[in-house]
Amino acid sequence: MRIYKFAVLGTGFWSGYQLAGWNELKNVKPIAFYNRSLDKAKALALKHDVEFVYDNVDELLDQHAAELDFVDIITDVNTHAIFTKKAAARGVNVICQKPMSPSWETSLAMVETCKAANVQFYIHENFRFQAPVRKLKEILEYGIIGKIFKANVAFCSGFPVFDNQPFLKDLEQFIITDIGSHVLDISRFLFGEAESLYCHTARINPDIRGEDVANVLLRMKNGISCFVEMSYATIAEQESFPQTLISVEGEKGTIQLLHNYMIKITTRKGTVITTADPKPYPWMDPEYAVVHSSIVDCNRNILDSIMGKKHAETTGKDNLETMRLVQAAYQSARENKVIHF
Ligand code: 89Y
C-alpha cells in the first residue's frame, strides 16, 4: 500500500483534530510539522511520532518537498496565501483551511498560482460533509417535497467560541469569514449558485473587532429564495452549536434539519421523523462532534482526488464561488445594496 506523506503548517487548536482525522485514513502519514513557536510543533510531533519540526516554512519545504504529496495549511487566514505560494513553487499539492484568504483577489491569485505551478489546490471545507447535511441533500434529491421555493440555513449560537479560538476576536471580518464561509458553502451545495445577495451585519459583543451577526438573503439562479443567518450573539433556550439548522420548503412539503440531527419531513400526508447522527470517533470533542466527524469525510474526499480516484468537491476553484459570496456579503452590508453576480 502506498503511503501518502504530508507536512502540517500550523500546530494550533485545530491541527490536533485535523491530524486525528487523517489518522482515520490508513494510507496517509505526517512527516514534518511547522509552527512559528517551535515548542507547540514539538509537543504535537511527539504525539504523532513525527521526526521533523521547523519554525521556518522554507526550511521545511526545502528539506522535504521531494517526498511530500501535500501540505496541510492550518494556520491563521493571513498566512494562507503566502504558504500556498511557497508550497506551489516547490511543486507540492496544497490543502488549506477555510476561509481561503481575506479577499477575493488574493483567493483568485492562490487558485491561479497553483494552476500555473501544476499542483492540486483544495480547501478543507468540512461543513458540507456533515452527516445530517449529506442526509438532507439525499432526501431533497428524492424529490419528496417537490420544487423548492424557499430555504433557511441558520447557524445562530451563544457558544463561547473565543475561549478556544481567541484570535477570532481580533478579526476585522469575523462571522462571515469564520461561519459564513461554511454556511454559504452549504447553501451552494444544497441549492446551487446565487444570482444576487443582500446582507445586514451587526456587532453585539463589544469585546470583539468584527461583526458577530450577519443575515444574508440570496436569490439562487434556480429561483429559490435562501435566507442564511449566522450569529454568535444568540441566547437560545436550546443551544445549537455547532449545528447548522436548515429548513427547506417545496410545493409538496417541508424538510427541517433540527437540533440533535433530527430531520422532519412534512407533507400533506403528515410528518415523518428520521435522524442522521455523525459517526463518532474517540478523539472528538463532544462539543464539536458533528464538525470533528466531518473532518474525516472531507479529508477522505481530498485524498481520493490526490490519489487520482475521484474529483474532490472542495477544490480551490469551487471554493472561489463561496469566497465570492463571503466578500459580496461584506460589500452589500457596507454599501447597503443588492449585489448581482
Ligand atoms: O472556526 C470555526 C469553524 O470552522 O467551525 C466552528 C469554529 O471552530 C468556530 O466558529
Short mmCIF file of C-alpha atoms and ligand atoms in Angstrom, two decimals:
data_model
loop_
_atom_site.label_atom_id
_atom_site.label_comp_id
_atom_site.label_asym_id
_atom_site.label_seq_id
_atom_site.Cartn_x
_atom_site.Cartn_y
_atom_site.Cartn_z
CA MET A 1 0.00 0.00 0.00
CA ARG A 2 1.40 3.39 -0.98
CA ILE A 3 1.60 5.80 1.96
CA TYR A 4 0.88 9.44 1.11
CA LYS A 5 3.17 11.80 3.02
CA PHE A 6 2.29 15.29 4.17
CA ALA A 7 3.51 18.21 6.25
CA VAL A 8 1.35 20.23 8.60
CA LEU A 9 1.86 24.00 8.57
CA GLY A 10 0.46 25.35 11.86
CA THR A 11 0.06 23.27 15.01
CA GLY A 12 -2.56 25.29 16.92
CA PHE A 13 -6.03 24.37 18.29
CA TRP A 14 -7.48 22.90 15.11
CA SER A 15 -4.48 20.85 13.94
CA GLY A 16 -4.87 18.17 16.66
CA TYR A 17 -8.32 17.32 15.28
CA GLN A 18 -7.20 17.61 11.69
CA LEU A 19 -4.38 15.12 12.40
CA ALA A 20 -6.72 12.78 14.26
CA GLY A 21 -8.94 12.93 11.17
CA TRP A 22 -6.01 11.98 8.93
CA ASN A 23 -5.13 9.10 11.27
CA GLU A 24 -8.52 7.53 10.48
CA LEU A 25 -7.31 7.06 6.89
CA LYS A 26 -4.76 4.32 6.84
CA ASN A 27 -2.66 5.29 3.81
CA VAL A 28 -1.53 8.75 4.86
CA LYS A 29 1.20 9.90 7.24
CA PRO A 30 2.52 13.24 8.52
CA ILE A 31 6.30 13.55 8.26
CA ALA A 32 7.05 17.17 9.25
CA PHE A 33 5.45 19.99 11.22
CA TYR A 34 5.93 23.75 11.05
CA ASN A 35 4.80 26.21 13.70
CA ARG A 36 6.01 29.74 14.42
CA SER A 37 6.65 28.70 18.04
CA LEU A 38 8.67 25.50 17.88
CA ASP A 39 7.55 24.19 21.28
CA LYS A 40 3.97 23.68 20.10
CA ALA A 41 5.19 21.86 16.99
CA LYS A 42 7.44 19.64 19.12
CA ALA A 43 4.59 18.73 21.50
CA LEU A 44 2.32 17.67 18.65
CA ALA A 45 5.18 15.88 16.88
CA LEU A 46 5.73 13.74 19.97
CA LYS A 47 2.08 12.68 19.98
CA HIS A 48 2.13 11.77 16.29
CA ASP A 49 5.58 10.26 16.10
CA VAL A 50 6.80 12.91 13.67
CA GLU A 51 10.54 13.33 13.45
CA PHE A 52 10.97 16.74 11.79
CA VAL A 53 9.81 20.06 13.25
CA TYR A 54 10.53 23.58 11.97
CA ASP A 55 9.77 27.19 12.81
CA ASN A 56 10.64 28.18 9.24
CA VAL A 57 8.38 27.06 6.39
CA ASP A 58 11.05 27.49 3.69
CA GLU A 59 13.41 25.23 5.57
CA LEU A 60 10.73 22.54 5.92
CA LEU A 61 9.85 22.72 2.24
CA ASP A 62 13.49 22.79 1.08
CA GLN A 63 14.25 19.69 3.14
CA HIS A 64 11.12 17.65 2.34
CA ALA A 65 9.36 18.92 -0.83
CA ALA A 66 10.60 15.98 -2.89
CA GLU A 67 8.90 13.39 -0.66
CA LEU A 68 5.73 15.35 0.17
CA ASP A 69 2.41 14.50 -1.50
CA PHE A 70 0.81 17.59 0.02
CA VAL A 71 0.95 20.22 2.73
CA ASP A 72 -1.99 20.79 5.06
CA ILE A 73 -2.13 24.52 5.93
CA ILE A 74 -3.81 25.02 9.33
CA THR A 75 -2.52 28.49 10.17
CA ASP A 76 -4.42 31.77 10.55
CA VAL A 77 -6.07 33.17 7.43
CA ASN A 78 -3.43 35.86 6.83
CA THR A 79 -0.69 33.31 6.10
CA HIS A 80 -2.73 31.05 3.77
CA ALA A 81 -1.70 32.79 0.55
CA ILE A 82 1.99 33.07 1.50
CA PHE A 83 2.29 29.39 2.42
CA THR A 84 0.27 28.26 -0.61
CA LYS A 85 2.69 30.14 -2.87
CA LYS A 86 5.74 28.64 -1.18
CA ALA A 87 4.40 25.07 -1.49
CA ALA A 88 3.26 25.57 -5.09
CA ALA A 89 6.71 26.95 -6.02
CA ARG A 90 8.21 23.62 -4.88
CA GLY A 91 5.61 21.58 -6.78
CA VAL A 92 3.77 20.40 -3.65
CA ASN A 93 -0.05 19.97 -3.63
CA VAL A 94 -1.87 22.22 -1.16
CA ILE A 95 -4.76 21.70 1.24
CA CYS A 96 -5.74 24.90 3.02
CA GLN A 97 -8.23 25.55 5.82
CA LYS A 98 -11.20 27.81 5.18
CA PRO A 99 -11.54 30.73 4.71
CA MET A 100 -9.20 30.65 1.74
CA SER A 101 -7.98 34.24 2.21
CA PRO A 102 -9.20 37.63 3.45
CA SER A 103 -10.02 38.92 -0.06
CA TRP A 104 -11.47 37.76 -3.35
CA GLU A 105 -8.40 38.96 -5.30
CA THR A 106 -5.99 37.02 -3.04
CA SER A 107 -8.14 33.89 -3.29
CA LEU A 108 -8.19 34.14 -7.08
CA ALA A 109 -4.39 34.59 -7.11
CA MET A 110 -3.99 31.46 -4.93
CA VAL A 111 -6.04 29.38 -7.37
CA GLU A 112 -4.11 30.77 -10.34
CA THR A 113 -0.70 30.27 -8.69
CA CYS A 114 -1.45 26.59 -8.06
CA LYS A 115 -2.80 26.13 -11.58
CA ALA A 116 0.31 27.71 -13.11
CA ALA A 117 2.55 25.52 -10.91
CA ASN A 118 0.51 22.46 -11.91
CA VAL A 119 -0.22 21.48 -8.31
CA GLN A 120 -3.60 20.48 -6.87
CA PHE A 121 -5.24 23.04 -4.59
CA TYR A 122 -8.02 22.14 -2.14
CA ILE A 123 -9.87 23.95 0.62
CA HIS A 124 -10.65 21.94 3.75
CA GLU A 125 -14.32 22.97 3.79
CA ASN A 126 -15.93 20.34 6.00
CA PHE A 127 -19.46 21.57 6.88
CA ARG A 128 -20.97 20.19 3.66
CA PHE A 129 -19.61 16.75 4.71
CA GLN A 130 -21.59 16.71 7.98
CA ALA A 131 -23.76 13.59 8.22
CA PRO A 132 -27.08 15.46 8.68
CA VAL A 133 -26.32 17.83 5.78
CA ARG A 134 -25.49 14.89 3.48
CA LYS A 135 -28.70 13.13 4.54
CA LEU A 136 -30.76 16.26 3.95
CA LYS A 137 -29.29 16.57 0.45
CA GLU A 138 -30.11 12.90 -0.24
CA ILE A 139 -33.73 13.40 0.87
CA LEU A 140 -34.05 16.56 -1.24
CA GLU A 141 -32.83 14.60 -4.25
CA TYR A 142 -35.65 12.03 -3.81
CA GLY A 143 -37.99 14.93 -4.68
CA ILE A 144 -40.45 14.23 -1.82
CA ILE A 145 -41.17 17.94 -1.25
CA GLY A 146 -41.31 18.79 -4.95
CA LYS A 147 -39.98 22.02 -6.42
CA ILE A 148 -38.21 24.05 -3.74
CA PHE A 149 -39.10 27.73 -3.45
CA LYS A 150 -37.60 28.81 -0.11
CA ALA A 151 -34.90 27.83 2.39
CA ASN A 152 -33.38 28.92 5.66
CA VAL A 153 -29.83 27.98 6.66
CA ALA A 154 -29.08 29.07 10.22
CA PHE A 155 -26.02 28.99 12.46
CA CYS A 156 -27.11 31.04 15.47
CA SER A 157 -25.34 30.35 18.75
CA GLY A 158 -24.22 31.70 22.10
CA PHE A 159 -21.28 29.26 22.40
CA PRO A 160 -18.18 30.89 23.96
CA VAL A 161 -16.26 30.50 20.73
CA PHE A 162 -13.40 32.84 21.73
CA ASP A 163 -12.33 30.62 24.65
CA ASN A 164 -10.84 28.03 22.28
CA GLN A 165 -10.04 30.35 19.38
CA PRO A 166 -9.11 33.73 20.91
CA PHE A 167 -7.61 35.07 17.65
CA LEU A 168 -11.14 35.22 16.20
CA LYS A 169 -11.76 38.22 18.50
CA ASP A 170 -9.22 40.30 16.59
CA LEU A 171 -10.51 39.67 13.08
CA GLU A 172 -11.83 42.78 11.40
CA GLN A 173 -14.12 40.46 9.42
CA PHE A 174 -15.33 37.78 11.80
CA ILE A 175 -18.54 35.81 11.41
CA ILE A 176 -19.00 35.87 7.63
CA THR A 177 -15.44 34.59 7.12
CA ASP A 178 -15.45 32.13 10.03
CA ILE A 179 -19.01 30.74 9.79
CA GLY A 180 -20.32 32.34 6.61
CA SER A 181 -17.68 30.52 4.58
CA HIS A 182 -19.27 27.28 5.89
CA VAL A 183 -22.97 28.10 5.72
CA LEU A 184 -22.78 29.92 2.39
CA ASP A 185 -20.96 26.84 1.07
CA ILE A 186 -23.76 24.61 2.43
CA SER A 187 -26.26 26.83 0.59
CA ARG A 188 -24.37 26.37 -2.68
CA PHE A 189 -24.08 22.63 -2.02
CA LEU A 190 -27.83 22.25 -1.47
CA PHE A 191 -29.34 24.88 -3.75
CA GLY A 192 -26.79 25.78 -6.42
CA GLU A 193 -25.24 29.12 -7.33
CA ALA A 194 -26.59 32.52 -6.38
CA GLU A 195 -27.74 35.25 -8.73
CA SER A 196 -27.91 38.05 -6.14
CA LEU A 197 -27.28 38.71 -2.46
CA TYR A 198 -28.21 41.27 0.19
CA CYS A 199 -26.70 41.39 3.67
CA HIS A 200 -27.05 43.10 7.06
CA THR A 201 -24.36 42.81 9.74
CA ALA A 202 -24.09 43.83 13.40
CA ARG A 203 -21.61 43.64 16.26
CA ILE A 204 -23.35 42.75 19.52
CA ASN A 205 -20.34 41.66 21.60
CA PRO A 206 -18.44 44.88 22.44
CA ASP A 207 -15.20 42.98 23.16
CA ILE A 208 -14.55 41.87 19.58
CA ARG A 209 -13.36 43.70 16.49
CA GLY A 210 -15.56 42.27 13.74
CA GLU A 211 -19.24 41.52 13.20
CA ASP A 212 -20.86 38.67 15.15
CA VAL A 213 -24.25 38.74 13.40
CA ALA A 214 -24.97 38.54 9.69
CA ASN A 215 -28.21 37.99 7.79
CA VAL A 216 -27.78 37.20 4.12
CA LEU A 217 -30.63 36.88 1.63
CA LEU A 218 -29.69 35.02 -1.53
CA ARG A 219 -31.67 34.64 -4.72
CA MET A 220 -30.42 31.43 -6.31
CA LYS A 221 -30.18 31.06 -10.10
CA ASN A 222 -32.96 28.45 -9.94
CA GLY A 223 -35.30 30.95 -8.27
CA ILE A 224 -35.01 29.65 -4.68
CA SER A 225 -35.02 32.39 -2.05
CA CYS A 226 -32.46 31.35 0.57
CA PHE A 227 -32.08 33.17 3.88
CA VAL A 228 -28.72 32.43 5.52
CA GLU A 229 -28.39 33.65 9.08
CA MET A 230 -25.41 33.47 11.40
CA SER A 231 -24.83 34.78 14.89
CA TYR A 232 -22.59 34.28 17.90
CA ALA A 233 -24.82 36.58 19.98
CA THR A 234 -27.88 34.32 20.17
CA ILE A 235 -29.15 33.29 23.59
CA ALA A 236 -31.48 30.39 22.87
CA GLU A 237 -33.47 28.01 25.03
CA GLN A 238 -31.64 25.16 23.28
CA GLU A 239 -28.07 25.90 22.19
CA SER A 240 -27.39 24.51 18.73
CA PHE A 241 -23.57 24.85 18.45
CA PRO A 242 -22.03 23.59 16.25
CA GLN A 243 -25.02 22.51 14.22
CA THR A 244 -26.39 24.32 11.21
CA LEU A 245 -30.18 24.18 11.32
CA ILE A 246 -31.91 24.11 7.95
CA SER A 247 -35.46 24.38 6.72
CA VAL A 248 -36.46 23.80 3.10
CA GLU A 249 -39.91 24.44 1.70
CA GLY A 250 -41.17 22.89 -1.52
CA GLU A 251 -44.50 22.81 -3.32
CA LYS A 252 -45.30 19.41 -1.76
CA GLY A 253 -43.83 19.77 1.73
CA THR A 254 -41.15 20.95 4.12
CA ILE A 255 -37.92 19.34 5.36
CA GLN A 256 -36.34 20.56 8.58
CA LEU A 257 -32.93 19.72 9.98
CA LEU A 258 -33.33 20.35 13.70
CA HIS A 259 -31.33 20.04 16.95
CA ASN A 260 -29.66 16.70 17.70
CA TYR A 261 -29.51 15.82 13.99
CA MET A 262 -33.25 15.23 13.78
CA ILE A 263 -34.79 15.55 10.33
CA LYS A 264 -38.55 16.12 9.93
CA ILE A 265 -40.25 15.64 6.60
CA THR A 266 -43.73 17.08 6.41
CA THR A 267 -46.13 16.60 3.50
CA ARG A 268 -49.93 16.84 3.34
CA LYS A 269 -49.94 13.18 4.50
CA GLY A 270 -48.22 14.05 7.81
CA THR A 271 -44.75 14.19 9.32
CA VAL A 272 -42.02 11.55 9.22
CA ILE A 273 -39.00 11.84 11.53
CA THR A 274 -35.51 10.46 11.00
CA THR A 275 -32.04 11.23 12.38
CA ALA A 276 -28.53 11.46 10.94
CA ASP A 277 -26.00 11.20 13.75
CA PRO A 278 -22.36 11.93 12.93
CA LYS A 279 -20.03 8.93 13.05
CA PRO A 280 -18.37 9.03 16.50
CA TYR A 281 -14.57 8.90 16.95
CA PRO A 282 -12.82 8.61 20.33
CA TRP A 283 -10.76 11.77 19.72
CA MET A 284 -13.75 14.02 19.02
CA ASP A 285 -14.54 16.83 21.43
CA PRO A 286 -18.25 16.17 22.14
CA GLU A 287 -18.92 19.92 21.96
CA TYR A 288 -17.75 19.90 18.33
CA ALA A 289 -18.93 16.37 17.43
CA VAL A 290 -20.64 16.94 14.09
CA VAL A 291 -17.80 19.17 12.86
CA HIS A 292 -14.98 16.91 14.01
CA SER A 293 -16.60 13.84 12.46
CA SER A 294 -16.90 15.62 9.11
CA ILE A 295 -13.13 16.29 9.06
CA VAL A 296 -12.60 12.61 8.24
CA ASP A 297 -15.02 12.64 5.29
CA CYS A 298 -13.62 15.89 3.94
CA ASN A 299 -10.04 14.58 4.21
CA ARG A 300 -11.05 11.32 2.52
CA ASN A 301 -12.65 13.17 -0.38
CA ILE A 302 -9.50 15.24 -0.90
CA LEU A 303 -7.14 12.27 -0.54
CA ASP A 304 -9.16 10.32 -3.12
CA SER A 305 -8.54 13.17 -5.52
CA ILE A 306 -4.79 13.30 -4.76
CA MET A 307 -4.71 9.55 -5.40
CA GLY A 308 -6.44 10.17 -8.74
CA LYS A 309 -9.51 8.12 -7.70
CA LYS A 310 -12.14 10.84 -7.98
CA HIS A 311 -12.76 14.57 -8.24
CA ALA A 312 -12.73 16.48 -4.94
CA GLU A 313 -15.76 18.59 -4.07
CA THR A 314 -13.91 21.40 -2.34
CA THR A 315 -11.23 22.36 -4.81
CA GLY A 316 -9.83 25.88 -4.63
CA LYS A 317 -11.67 26.63 -7.89
CA ASP A 318 -15.00 25.53 -6.42
CA ASN A 319 -14.39 27.35 -3.15
CA LEU A 320 -13.75 30.59 -5.06
CA GLU A 321 -17.52 30.72 -5.58
CA THR A 322 -18.04 30.54 -1.80
CA MET A 323 -15.40 33.25 -1.31
CA ARG A 324 -17.26 35.37 -3.86
CA LEU A 325 -20.37 35.18 -1.65
CA VAL A 326 -18.40 35.95 1.53
CA GLN A 327 -16.86 39.09 0.06
CA ALA A 328 -20.12 40.13 -1.64
CA ALA A 329 -21.86 39.88 1.75
CA TYR A 330 -19.37 42.36 3.25
CA GLN A 331 -19.75 44.67 0.26
CA SER A 332 -23.54 44.51 0.44
CA ALA A 333 -23.55 45.31 4.16
CA ARG A 334 -21.07 48.18 3.69
CA GLU A 335 -22.88 49.76 0.78
CA ASN A 336 -26.41 48.70 1.78
CA LYS A 337 -27.13 47.38 -1.69
CA VAL A 338 -28.04 44.20 -3.51
CA ILE A 339 -25.05 42.59 -5.23
CA HIS A 340 -25.82 40.94 -8.57
CA PHE A 341 -23.48 38.26 -9.88
O1 89Y B 1 -13.63 28.26 13.28
C1 89Y B 1 -14.91 27.68 13.22
C2 89Y B 1 -15.13 26.55 12.34
O2 89Y B 1 -14.56 26.37 11.28
O3 89Y B 1 -16.09 25.74 12.86
C3 89Y B 1 -16.56 26.24 14.10
C4 89Y B 1 -15.45 27.19 14.53
O4 89Y B 1 -14.48 26.43 15.26
C5 89Y B 1 -15.89 28.33 15.43
O5 89Y B 1 -16.74 29.20 14.78
#
